[in-house]
Structures are given as C-alpha cells and as structure tokens.
PDB file of C-alpha atoms in Angstrom:
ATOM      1  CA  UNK A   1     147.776 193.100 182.857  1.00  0.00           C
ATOM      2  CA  UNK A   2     144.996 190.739 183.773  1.00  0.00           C
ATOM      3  CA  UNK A   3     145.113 187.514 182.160  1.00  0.00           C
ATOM      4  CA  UNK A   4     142.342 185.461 184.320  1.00  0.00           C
ATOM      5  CA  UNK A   5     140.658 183.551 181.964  1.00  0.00           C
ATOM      6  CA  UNK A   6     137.169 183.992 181.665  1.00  0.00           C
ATOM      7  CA  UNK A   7     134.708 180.809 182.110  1.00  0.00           C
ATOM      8  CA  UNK A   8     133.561 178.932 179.888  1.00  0.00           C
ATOM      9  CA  UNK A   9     129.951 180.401 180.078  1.00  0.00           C
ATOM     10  CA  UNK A  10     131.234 183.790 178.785  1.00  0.00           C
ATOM     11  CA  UNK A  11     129.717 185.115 175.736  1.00  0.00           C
ATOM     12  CA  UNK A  12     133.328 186.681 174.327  1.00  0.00           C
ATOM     13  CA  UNK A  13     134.146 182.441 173.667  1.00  0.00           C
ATOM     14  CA  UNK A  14     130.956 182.715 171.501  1.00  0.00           C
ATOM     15  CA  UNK A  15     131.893 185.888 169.655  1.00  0.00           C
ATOM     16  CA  UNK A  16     135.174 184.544 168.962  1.00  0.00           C
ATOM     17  CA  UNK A  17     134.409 181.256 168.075  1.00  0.00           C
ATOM     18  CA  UNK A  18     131.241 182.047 165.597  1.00  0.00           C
ATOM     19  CA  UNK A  19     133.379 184.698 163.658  1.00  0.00           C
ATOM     20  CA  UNK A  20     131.361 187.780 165.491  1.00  0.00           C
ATOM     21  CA  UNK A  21     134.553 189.036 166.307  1.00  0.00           C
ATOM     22  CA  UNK A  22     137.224 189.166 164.307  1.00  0.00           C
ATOM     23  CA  UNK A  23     140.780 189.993 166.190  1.00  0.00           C
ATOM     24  CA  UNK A  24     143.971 190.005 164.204  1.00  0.00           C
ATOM     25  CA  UNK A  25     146.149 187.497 165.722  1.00  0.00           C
ATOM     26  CA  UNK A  26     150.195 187.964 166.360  1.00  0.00           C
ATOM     27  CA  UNK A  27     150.907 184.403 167.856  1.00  0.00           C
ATOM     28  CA  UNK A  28     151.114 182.104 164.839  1.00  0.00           C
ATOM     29  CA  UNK A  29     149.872 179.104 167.180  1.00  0.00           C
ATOM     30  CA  UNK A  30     146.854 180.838 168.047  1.00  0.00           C
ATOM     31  CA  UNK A  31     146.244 181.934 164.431  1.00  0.00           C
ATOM     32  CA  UNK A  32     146.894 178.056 163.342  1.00  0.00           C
ATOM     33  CA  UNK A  33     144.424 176.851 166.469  1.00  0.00           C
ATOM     34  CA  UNK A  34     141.666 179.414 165.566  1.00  0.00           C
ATOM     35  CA  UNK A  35     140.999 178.304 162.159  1.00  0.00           C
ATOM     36  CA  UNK A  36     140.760 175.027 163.029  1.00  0.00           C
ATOM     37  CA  UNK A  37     138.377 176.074 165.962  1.00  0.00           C
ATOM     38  CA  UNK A  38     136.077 177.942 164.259  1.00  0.00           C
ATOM     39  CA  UNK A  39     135.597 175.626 162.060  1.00  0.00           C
ATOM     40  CA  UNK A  40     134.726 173.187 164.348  1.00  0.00           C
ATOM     41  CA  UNK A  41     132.461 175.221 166.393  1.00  0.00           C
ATOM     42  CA  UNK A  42     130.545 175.818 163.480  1.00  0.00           C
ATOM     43  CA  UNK A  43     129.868 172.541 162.339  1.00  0.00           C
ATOM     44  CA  UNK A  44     126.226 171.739 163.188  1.00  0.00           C
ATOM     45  CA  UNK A  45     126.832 168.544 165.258  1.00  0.00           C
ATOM     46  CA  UNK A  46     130.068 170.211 167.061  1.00  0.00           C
ATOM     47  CA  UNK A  47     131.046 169.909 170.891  1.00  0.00           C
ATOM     48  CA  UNK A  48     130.608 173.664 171.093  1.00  0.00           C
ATOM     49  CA  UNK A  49     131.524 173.324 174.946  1.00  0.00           C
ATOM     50  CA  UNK A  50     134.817 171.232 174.328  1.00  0.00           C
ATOM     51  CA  UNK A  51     135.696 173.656 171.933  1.00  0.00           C
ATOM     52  CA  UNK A  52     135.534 176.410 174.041  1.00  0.00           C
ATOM     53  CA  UNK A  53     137.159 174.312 176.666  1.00  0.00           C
ATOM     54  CA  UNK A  54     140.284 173.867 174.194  1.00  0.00           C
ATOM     55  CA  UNK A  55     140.670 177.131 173.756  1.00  0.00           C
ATOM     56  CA  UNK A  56     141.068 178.323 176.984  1.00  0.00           C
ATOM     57  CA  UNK A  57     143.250 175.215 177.755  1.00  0.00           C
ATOM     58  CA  UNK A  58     145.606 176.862 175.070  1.00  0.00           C
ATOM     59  CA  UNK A  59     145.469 180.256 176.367  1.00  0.00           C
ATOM     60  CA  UNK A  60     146.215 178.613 180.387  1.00  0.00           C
ATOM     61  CA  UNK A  61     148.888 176.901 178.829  1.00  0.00           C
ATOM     62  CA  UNK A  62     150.655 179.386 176.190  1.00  0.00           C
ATOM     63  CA  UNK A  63     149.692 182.516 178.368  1.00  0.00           C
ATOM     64  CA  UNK A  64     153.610 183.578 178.223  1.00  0.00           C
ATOM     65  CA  UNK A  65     153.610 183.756 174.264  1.00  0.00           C
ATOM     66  CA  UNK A  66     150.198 184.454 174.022  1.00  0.00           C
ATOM     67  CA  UNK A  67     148.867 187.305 176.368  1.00  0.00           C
ATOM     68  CA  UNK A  68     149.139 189.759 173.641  1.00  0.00           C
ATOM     69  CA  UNK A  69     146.281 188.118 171.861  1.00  0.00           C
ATOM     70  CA  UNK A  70     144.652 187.663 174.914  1.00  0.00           C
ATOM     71  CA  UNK A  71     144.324 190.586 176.049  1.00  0.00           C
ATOM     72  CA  UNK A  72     142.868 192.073 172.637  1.00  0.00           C
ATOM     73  CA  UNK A  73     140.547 189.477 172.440  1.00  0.00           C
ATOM     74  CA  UNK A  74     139.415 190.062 176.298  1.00  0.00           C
ATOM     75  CA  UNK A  75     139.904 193.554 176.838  1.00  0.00           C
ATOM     76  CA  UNK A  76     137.501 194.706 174.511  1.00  0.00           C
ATOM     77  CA  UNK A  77     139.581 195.869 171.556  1.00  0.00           C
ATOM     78  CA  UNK A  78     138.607 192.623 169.549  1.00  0.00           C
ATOM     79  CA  UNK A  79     136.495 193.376 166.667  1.00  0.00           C
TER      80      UNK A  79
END
C-alpha cells in the first residue's frame, strides 16, 4: 500500500476540498475534519493553502487509523 502523501500542489487536495469528489469516509475523525474543511475552503476569504496543509497534517499523523480513506481518496476510487 502506498501511503506517501501527495504535496500540497496536487489537484486531488482541490477535488476533495471543493466537493468535486465525493468519497465515503469510514474513519469518523476524518468524516468530523472534512466537514469542517470544506467548509472552510470554501469560504471566499479562506487560507485555501493552510487548509490543505491541515489535511495532510491529519492524514501524516492518523495514517494508522486512517489509510483506508486514504487510499480511496488517492488511489483513484474517490468519486
């Protein structure tokens, strides 16, 4: 399983961020996290970059619990 987080520059933080894509989540954290997120990142005066940058801090940091998530979000299967 590859779980190298991609940087922050990659358009997959957009898609998840803006609502493009849509992923069912199984870790409750990241479910919690996400709405708050996206709502943030789609304010129109919003850090969009910090954003980002908090979400990947969560998934360096909560990898263990949340790879499954991860990898549907990263290996294509997020919709």
């Amino acid at each position: 399983m590859n779980n190298v987080i991609p940087p922050a520059g990659d358009g997959r933080w957009h898609d998840l961020l803006s609502g493009h894509a849509r992923p069912g989540y199984r870790c409750l954290a990241l479910r919690i996290l996400m709405i708050r997120l996206t709502h943030a990142y789609q304010h129109p005066d919003a850090n969009r970059p910090a954003v980002i940058e908090e979400l990947r801090t969560f998934f360096a940091d909560n990898m263990r619990f949340a790879a499954e998530d991860f990898q549907t979000i990263f290996a294509g299967a997020a919709r």
